[in-house]
PDB file of C-alpha atoms in Angstrom:
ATOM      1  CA  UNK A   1      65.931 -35.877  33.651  1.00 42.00           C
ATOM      2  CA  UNK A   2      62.066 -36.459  34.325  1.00 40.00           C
ATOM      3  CA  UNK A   3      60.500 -37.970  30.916  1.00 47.00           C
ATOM      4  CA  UNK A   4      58.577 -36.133  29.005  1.00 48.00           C
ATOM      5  CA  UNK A   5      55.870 -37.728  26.941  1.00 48.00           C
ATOM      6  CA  UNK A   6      54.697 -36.444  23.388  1.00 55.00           C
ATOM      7  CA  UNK A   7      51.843 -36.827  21.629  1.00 69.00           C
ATOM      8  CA  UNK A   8      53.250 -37.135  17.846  1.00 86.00           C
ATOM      9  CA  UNK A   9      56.425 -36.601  16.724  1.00 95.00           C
ATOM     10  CA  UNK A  10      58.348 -33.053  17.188  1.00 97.00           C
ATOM     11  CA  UNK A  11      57.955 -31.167  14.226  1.00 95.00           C
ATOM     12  CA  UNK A  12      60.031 -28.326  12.746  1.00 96.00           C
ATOM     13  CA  UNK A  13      59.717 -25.276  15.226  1.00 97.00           C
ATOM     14  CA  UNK A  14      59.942 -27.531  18.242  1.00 97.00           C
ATOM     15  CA  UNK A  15      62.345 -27.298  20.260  1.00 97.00           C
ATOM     16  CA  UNK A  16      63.433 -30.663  21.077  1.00 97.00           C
ATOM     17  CA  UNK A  17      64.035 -31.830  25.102  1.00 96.00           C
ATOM     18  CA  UNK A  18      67.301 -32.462  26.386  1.00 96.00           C
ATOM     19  CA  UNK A  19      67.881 -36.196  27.033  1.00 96.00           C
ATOM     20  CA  UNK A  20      71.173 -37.610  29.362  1.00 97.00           C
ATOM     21  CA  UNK A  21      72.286 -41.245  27.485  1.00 97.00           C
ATOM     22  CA  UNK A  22      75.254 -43.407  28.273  1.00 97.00           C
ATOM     23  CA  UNK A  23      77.797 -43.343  25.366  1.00 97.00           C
ATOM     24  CA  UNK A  24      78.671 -45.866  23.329  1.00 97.00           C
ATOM     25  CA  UNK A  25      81.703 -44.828  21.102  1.00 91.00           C
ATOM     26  CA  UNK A  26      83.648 -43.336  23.903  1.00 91.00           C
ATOM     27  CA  UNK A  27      83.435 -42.939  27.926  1.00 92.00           C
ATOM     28  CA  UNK A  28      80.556 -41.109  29.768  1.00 95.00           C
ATOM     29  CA  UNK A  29      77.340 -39.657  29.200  1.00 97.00           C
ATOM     30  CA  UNK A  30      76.299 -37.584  25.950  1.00 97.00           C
ATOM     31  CA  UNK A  31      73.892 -34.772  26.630  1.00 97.00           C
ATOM     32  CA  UNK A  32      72.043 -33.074  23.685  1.00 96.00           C
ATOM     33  CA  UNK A  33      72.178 -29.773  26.150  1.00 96.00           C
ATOM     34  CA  UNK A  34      75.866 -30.271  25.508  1.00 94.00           C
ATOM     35  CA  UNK A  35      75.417 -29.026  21.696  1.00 95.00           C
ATOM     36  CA  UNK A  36      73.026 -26.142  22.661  1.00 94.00           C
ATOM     37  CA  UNK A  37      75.188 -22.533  21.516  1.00 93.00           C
ATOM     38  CA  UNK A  38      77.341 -24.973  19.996  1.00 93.00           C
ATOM     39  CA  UNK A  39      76.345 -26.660  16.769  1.00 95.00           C
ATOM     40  CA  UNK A  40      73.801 -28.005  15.187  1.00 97.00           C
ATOM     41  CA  UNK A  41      72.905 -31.807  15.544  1.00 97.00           C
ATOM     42  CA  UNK A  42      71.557 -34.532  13.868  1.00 97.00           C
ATOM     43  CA  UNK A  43      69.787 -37.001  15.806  1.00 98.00           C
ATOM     44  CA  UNK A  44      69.072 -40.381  14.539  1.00 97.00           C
ATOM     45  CA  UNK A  45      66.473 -42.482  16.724  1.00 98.00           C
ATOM     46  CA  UNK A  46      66.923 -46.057  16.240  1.00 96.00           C
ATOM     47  CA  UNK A  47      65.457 -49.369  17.458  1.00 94.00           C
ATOM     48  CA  UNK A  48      67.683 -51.727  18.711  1.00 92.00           C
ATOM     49  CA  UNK A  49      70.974 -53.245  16.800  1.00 95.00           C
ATOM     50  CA  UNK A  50      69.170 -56.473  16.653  1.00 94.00           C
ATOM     51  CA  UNK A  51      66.483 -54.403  13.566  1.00 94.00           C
ATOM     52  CA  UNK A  52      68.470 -55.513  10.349  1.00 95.00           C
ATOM     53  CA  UNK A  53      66.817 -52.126   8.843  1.00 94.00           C
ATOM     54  CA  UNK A  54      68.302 -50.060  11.525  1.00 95.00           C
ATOM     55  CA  UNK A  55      71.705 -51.282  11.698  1.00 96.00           C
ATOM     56  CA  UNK A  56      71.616 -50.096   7.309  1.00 95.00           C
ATOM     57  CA  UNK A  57      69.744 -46.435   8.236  1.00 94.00           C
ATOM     58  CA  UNK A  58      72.551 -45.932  11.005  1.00 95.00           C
ATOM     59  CA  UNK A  59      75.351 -47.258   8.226  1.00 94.00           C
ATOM     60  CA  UNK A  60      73.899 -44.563   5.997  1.00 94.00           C
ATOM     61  CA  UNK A  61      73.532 -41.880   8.255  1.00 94.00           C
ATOM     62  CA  UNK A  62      76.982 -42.621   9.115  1.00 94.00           C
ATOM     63  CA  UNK A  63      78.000 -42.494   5.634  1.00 93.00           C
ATOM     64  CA  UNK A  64      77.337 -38.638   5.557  1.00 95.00           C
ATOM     65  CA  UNK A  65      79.209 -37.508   9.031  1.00 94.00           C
ATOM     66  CA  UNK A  66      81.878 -35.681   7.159  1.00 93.00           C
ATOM     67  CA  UNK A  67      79.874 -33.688   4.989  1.00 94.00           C
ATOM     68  CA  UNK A  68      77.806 -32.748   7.697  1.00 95.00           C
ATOM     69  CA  UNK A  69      80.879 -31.859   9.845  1.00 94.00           C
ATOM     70  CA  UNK A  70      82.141 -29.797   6.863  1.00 94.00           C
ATOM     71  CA  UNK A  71      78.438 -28.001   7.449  1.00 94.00           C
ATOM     72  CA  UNK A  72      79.792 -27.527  11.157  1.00 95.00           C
ATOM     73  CA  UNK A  73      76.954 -30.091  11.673  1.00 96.00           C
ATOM     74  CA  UNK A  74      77.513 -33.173  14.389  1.00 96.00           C
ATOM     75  CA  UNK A  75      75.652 -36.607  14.366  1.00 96.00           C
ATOM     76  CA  UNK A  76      74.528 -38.632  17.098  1.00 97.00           C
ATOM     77  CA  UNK A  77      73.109 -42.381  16.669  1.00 97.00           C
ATOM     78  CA  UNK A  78      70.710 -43.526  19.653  1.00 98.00           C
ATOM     79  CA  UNK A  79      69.838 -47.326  19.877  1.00 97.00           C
ATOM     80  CA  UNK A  80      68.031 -49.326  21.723  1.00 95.00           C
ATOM     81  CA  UNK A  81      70.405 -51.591  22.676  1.00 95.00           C
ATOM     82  CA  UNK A  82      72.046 -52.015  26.337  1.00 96.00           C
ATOM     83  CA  UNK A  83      75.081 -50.380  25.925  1.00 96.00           C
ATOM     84  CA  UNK A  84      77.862 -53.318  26.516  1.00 96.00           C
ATOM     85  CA  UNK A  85      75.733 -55.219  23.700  1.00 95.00           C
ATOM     86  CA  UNK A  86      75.846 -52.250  21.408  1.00 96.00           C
ATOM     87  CA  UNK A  87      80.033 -51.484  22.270  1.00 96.00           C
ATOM     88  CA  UNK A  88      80.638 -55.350  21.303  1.00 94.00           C
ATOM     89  CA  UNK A  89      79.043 -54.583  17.920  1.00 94.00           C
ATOM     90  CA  UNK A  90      80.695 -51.321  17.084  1.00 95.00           C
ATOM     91  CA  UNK A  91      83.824 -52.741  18.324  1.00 93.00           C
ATOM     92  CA  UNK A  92      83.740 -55.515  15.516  1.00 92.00           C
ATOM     93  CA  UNK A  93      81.561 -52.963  13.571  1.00 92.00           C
ATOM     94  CA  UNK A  94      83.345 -49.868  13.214  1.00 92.00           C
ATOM     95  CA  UNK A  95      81.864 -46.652  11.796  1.00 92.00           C
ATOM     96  CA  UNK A  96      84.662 -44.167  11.382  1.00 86.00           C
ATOM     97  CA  UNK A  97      84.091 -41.235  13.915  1.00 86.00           C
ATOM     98  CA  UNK A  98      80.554 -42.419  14.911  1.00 92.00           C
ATOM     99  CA  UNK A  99      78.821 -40.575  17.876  1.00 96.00           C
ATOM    100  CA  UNK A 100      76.597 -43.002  19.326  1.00 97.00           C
ATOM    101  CA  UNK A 101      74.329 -43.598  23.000  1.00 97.00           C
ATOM    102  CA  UNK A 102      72.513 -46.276  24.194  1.00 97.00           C
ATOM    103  CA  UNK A 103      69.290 -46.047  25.518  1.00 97.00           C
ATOM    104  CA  UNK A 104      67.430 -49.078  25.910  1.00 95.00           C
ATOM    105  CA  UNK A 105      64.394 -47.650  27.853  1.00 95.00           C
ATOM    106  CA  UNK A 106      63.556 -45.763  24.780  1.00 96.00           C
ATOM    107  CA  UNK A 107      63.235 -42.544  26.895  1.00 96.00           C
ATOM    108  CA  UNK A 108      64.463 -40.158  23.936  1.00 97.00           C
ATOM    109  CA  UNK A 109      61.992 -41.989  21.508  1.00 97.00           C
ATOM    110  CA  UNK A 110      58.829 -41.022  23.673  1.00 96.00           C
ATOM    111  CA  UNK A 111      60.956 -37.283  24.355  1.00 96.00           C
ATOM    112  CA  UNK A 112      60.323 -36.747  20.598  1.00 97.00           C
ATOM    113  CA  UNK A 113      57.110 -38.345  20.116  1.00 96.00           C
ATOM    114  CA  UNK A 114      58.283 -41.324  18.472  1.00 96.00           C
ATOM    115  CA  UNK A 115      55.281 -44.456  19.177  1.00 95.00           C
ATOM    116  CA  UNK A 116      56.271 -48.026  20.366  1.00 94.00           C
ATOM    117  CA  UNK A 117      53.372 -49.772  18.246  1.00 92.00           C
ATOM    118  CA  UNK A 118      51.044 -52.122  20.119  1.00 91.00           C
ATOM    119  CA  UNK A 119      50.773 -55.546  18.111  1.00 88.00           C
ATOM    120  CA  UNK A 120      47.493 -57.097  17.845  1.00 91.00           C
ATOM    121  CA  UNK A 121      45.388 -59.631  16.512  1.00 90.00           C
ATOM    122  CA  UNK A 122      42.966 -57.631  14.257  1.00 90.00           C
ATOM    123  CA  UNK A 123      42.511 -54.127  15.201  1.00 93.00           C
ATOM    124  CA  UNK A 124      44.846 -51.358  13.547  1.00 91.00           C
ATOM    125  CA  UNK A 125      44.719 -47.868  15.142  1.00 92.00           C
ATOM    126  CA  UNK A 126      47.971 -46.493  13.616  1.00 90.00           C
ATOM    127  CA  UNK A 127      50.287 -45.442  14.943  1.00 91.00           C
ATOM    128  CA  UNK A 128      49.071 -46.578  18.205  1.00 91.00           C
ATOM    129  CA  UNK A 129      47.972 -50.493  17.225  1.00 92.00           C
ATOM    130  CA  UNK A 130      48.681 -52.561  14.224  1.00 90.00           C
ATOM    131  CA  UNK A 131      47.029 -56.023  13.415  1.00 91.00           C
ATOM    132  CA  UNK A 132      49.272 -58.711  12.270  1.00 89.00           C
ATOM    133  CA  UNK A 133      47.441 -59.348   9.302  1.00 90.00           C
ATOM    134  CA  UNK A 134      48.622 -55.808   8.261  1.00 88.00           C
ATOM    135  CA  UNK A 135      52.167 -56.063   9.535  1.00 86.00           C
ATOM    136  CA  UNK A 136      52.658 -59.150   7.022  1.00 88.00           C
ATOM    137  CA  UNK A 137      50.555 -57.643   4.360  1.00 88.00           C
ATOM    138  CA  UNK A 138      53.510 -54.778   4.535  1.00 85.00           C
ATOM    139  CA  UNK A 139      55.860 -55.726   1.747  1.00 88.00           C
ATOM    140  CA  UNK A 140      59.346 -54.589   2.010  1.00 89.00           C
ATOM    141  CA  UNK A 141      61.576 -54.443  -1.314  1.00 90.00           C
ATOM    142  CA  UNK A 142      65.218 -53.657  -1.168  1.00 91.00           C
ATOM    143  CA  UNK A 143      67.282 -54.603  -4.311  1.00 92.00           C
ATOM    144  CA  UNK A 144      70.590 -55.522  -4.037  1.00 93.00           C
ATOM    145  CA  UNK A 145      69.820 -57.067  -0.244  1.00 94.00           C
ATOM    146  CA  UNK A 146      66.525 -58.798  -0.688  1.00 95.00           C
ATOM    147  CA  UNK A 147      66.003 -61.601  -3.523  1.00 95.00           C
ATOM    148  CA  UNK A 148      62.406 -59.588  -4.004  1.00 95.00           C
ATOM    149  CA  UNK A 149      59.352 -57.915  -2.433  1.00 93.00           C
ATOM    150  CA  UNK A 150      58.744 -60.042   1.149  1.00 94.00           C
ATOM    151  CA  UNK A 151      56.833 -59.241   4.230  1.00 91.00           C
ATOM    152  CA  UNK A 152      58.410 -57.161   7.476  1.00 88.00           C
ATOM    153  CA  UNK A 153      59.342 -60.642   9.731  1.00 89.00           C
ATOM    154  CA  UNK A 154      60.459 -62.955   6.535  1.00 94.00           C
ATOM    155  CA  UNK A 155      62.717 -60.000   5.585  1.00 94.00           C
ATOM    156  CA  UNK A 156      64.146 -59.023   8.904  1.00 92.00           C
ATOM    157  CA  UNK A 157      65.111 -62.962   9.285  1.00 94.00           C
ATOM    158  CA  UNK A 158      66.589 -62.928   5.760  1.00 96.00           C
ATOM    159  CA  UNK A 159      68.837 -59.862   6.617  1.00 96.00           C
ATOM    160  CA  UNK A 160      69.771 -61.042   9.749  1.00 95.00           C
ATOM    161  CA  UNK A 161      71.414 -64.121   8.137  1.00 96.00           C
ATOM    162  CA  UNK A 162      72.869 -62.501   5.365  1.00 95.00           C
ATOM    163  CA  UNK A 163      74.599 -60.450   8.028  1.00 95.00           C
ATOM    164  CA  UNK A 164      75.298 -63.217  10.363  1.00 94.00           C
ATOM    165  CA  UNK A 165      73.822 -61.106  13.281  1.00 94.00           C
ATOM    166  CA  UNK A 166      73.559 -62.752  16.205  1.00 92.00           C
ATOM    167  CA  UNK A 167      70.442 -62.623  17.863  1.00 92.00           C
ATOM    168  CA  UNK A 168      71.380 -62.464  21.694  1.00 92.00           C
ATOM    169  CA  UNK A 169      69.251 -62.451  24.664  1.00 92.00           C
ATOM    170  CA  UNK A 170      69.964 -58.775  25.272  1.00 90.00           C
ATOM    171  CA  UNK A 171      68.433 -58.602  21.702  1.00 91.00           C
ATOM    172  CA  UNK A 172      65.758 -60.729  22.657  1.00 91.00           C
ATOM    173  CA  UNK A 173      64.698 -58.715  25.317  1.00 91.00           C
ATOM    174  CA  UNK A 174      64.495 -55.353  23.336  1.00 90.00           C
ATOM    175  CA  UNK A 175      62.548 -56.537  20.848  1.00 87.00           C
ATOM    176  CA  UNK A 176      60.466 -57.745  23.546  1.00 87.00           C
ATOM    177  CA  UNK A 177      59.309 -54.989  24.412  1.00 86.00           C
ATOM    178  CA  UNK A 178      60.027 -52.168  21.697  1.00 79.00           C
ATOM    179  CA  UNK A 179      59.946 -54.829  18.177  1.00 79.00           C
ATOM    180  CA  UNK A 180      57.279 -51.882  17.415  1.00 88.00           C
ATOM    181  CA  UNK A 181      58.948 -49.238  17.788  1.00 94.00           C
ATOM    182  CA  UNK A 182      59.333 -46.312  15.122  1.00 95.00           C
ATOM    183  CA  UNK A 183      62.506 -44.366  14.395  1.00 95.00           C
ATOM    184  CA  UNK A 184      63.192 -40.764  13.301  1.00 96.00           C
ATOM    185  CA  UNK A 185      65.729 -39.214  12.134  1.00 97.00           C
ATOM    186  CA  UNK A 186      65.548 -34.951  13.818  1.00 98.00           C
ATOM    187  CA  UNK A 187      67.729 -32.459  12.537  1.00 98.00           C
ATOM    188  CA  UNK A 188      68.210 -29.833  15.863  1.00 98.00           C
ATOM    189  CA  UNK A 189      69.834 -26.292  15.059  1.00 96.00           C
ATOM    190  CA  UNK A 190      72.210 -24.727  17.194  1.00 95.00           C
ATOM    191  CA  UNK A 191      69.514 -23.439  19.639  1.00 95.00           C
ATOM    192  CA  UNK A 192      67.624 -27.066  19.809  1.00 96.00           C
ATOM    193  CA  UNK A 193      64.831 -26.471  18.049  1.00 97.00           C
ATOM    194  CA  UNK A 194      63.459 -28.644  15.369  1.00 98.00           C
ATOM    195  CA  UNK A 195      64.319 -27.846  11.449  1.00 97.00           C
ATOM    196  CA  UNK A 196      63.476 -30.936   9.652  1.00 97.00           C
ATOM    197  CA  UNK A 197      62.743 -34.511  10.630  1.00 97.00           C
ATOM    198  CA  UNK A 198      62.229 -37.732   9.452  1.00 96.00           C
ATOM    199  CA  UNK A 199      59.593 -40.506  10.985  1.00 96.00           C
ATOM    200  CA  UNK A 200      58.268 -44.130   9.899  1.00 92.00           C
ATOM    201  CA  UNK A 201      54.996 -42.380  11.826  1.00 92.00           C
ATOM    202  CA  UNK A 202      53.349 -40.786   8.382  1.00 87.00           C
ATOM    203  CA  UNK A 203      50.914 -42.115   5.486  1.00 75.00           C
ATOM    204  CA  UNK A 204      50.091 -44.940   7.917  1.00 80.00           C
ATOM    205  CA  UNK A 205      52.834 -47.425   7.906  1.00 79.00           C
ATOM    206  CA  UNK A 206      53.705 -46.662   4.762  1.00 80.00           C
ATOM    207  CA  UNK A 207      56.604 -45.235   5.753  1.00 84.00           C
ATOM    208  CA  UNK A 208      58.143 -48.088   7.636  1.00 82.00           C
ATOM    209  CA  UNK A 209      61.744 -49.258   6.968  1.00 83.00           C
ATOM    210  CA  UNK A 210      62.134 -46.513   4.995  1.00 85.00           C
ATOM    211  CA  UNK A 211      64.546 -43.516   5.307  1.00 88.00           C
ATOM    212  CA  UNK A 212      65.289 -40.256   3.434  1.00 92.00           C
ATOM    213  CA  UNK A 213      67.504 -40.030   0.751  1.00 92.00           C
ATOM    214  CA  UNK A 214      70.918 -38.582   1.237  1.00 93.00           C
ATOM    215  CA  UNK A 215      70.200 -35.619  -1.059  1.00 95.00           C
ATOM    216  CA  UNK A 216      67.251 -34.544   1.334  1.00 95.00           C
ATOM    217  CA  UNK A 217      68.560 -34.425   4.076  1.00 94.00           C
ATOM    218  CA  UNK A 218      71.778 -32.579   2.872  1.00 95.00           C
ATOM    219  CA  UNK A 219      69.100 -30.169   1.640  1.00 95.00           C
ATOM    220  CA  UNK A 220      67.801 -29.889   5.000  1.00 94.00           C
ATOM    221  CA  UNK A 221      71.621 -29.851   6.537  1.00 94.00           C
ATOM    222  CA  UNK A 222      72.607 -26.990   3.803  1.00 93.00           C
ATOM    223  CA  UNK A 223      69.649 -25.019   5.930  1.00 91.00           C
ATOM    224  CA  UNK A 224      70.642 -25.226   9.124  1.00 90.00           C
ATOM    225  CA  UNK A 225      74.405 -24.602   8.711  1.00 78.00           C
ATOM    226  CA  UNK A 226      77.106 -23.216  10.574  1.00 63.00           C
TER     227      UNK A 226
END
């Protein structure tokens, strides 16, 4: 397909481009055109398996594939990971009945508007640029995984450990060049067009590493059903 570049994220009454990604859970290609007349799909935009907060928001979205197939909803997981990297990890990660595509250019990211953050030295221009200074000002607090409140890079290294992740140099060179990168989380009805989403890209960062709760987007999914 020939990219197509958005300026924001889709919103609800877009409809959202078809994108053509190598498959990660079984053989061939996985088309989002594929679902059009179909069903309706939820489509979770992720950085790359080596983001410790990624690797949780795809366990959770995970976590609610059968009661959005009950729905006559599907789920698909894109990363940003090259896909023999990403089938080692789901092979010694398994997600029961996970749908998942690589895409390590990040074309479907920039098809729905999703930003790859520039990192700089002072100036913020969200969600465009973001100074340093404001990336470790950013506290992140998750109880139960973190021992408290820490900043985006301490935490990332803490959760890596306490996973015993890896880092690769396949990793190494998509954080490279997308460590900025925001996810989304689109929920496409059976024609393609936007009904709800999800994006780190509000309230100016403040939405970073966060995701929606379970009962919203069921909400959403209960909207949008078969």
């Amino acid at each position: 397909m020939s990219e197509r570049y958005v300026e924001g994220p889709l919103q609800p009454g877009d409809r959202a481009p078809n994108v053509v990604l190598d498959a990660i859970t079984r053989d061939g290609k996985i088309a989002l055109e594929d679902f059009r007349g179909q069903s309706p799909i939820l489509v979770g935009l992720y950085r790359g398996l080596h983001c410790p907060f990624c690797r949780r928001h795809i366990a959770a979205q995970a976590q609610l594939d059968a009661a959005l197939h009950e729905k006559g909803i599907e789920s698909l997981t894109v990363v940003n990971t090259p896909i023999e990297r990403a089938r080692l990890y789901f092979r010694y990660h398994p997600l029961p009945n996970l749908l998942a595509a690589s895409d390590p250019e990040r074309i479907s990211h920039r098809a729905f508007g999703l930003p790859n953050i520039e990192f700089t030295e002072k100036e913020t221009e969200w969600p465009h640029k973001v100074s340093m200074n404001v990336i470790m000002s950013m506290q992140v607090d998750m109880p139960g995984e973190l021992p408290g409140p820490m900043n985006r890079p301490a935490a990332a290294e803490y959760l890596n450990s306490k996973d015993g992740y890896e880092i690769t140099e396949a990793d190494q060179r998509m954080a490279a060049t997308g460590q900025g990168q925001l996810f989304g989380q689109f929920l496409l009805d059976r024609e393609g067009v936007v009904r709800w989403s999800f994006t780190e890209v509000p309230e100016g960062g403040h939405r970073m590493f966060a995701a929606p709760s379970p009962q919203e987007l069921m909400s959403a999914a209960s909207q949008v059903a078969v």
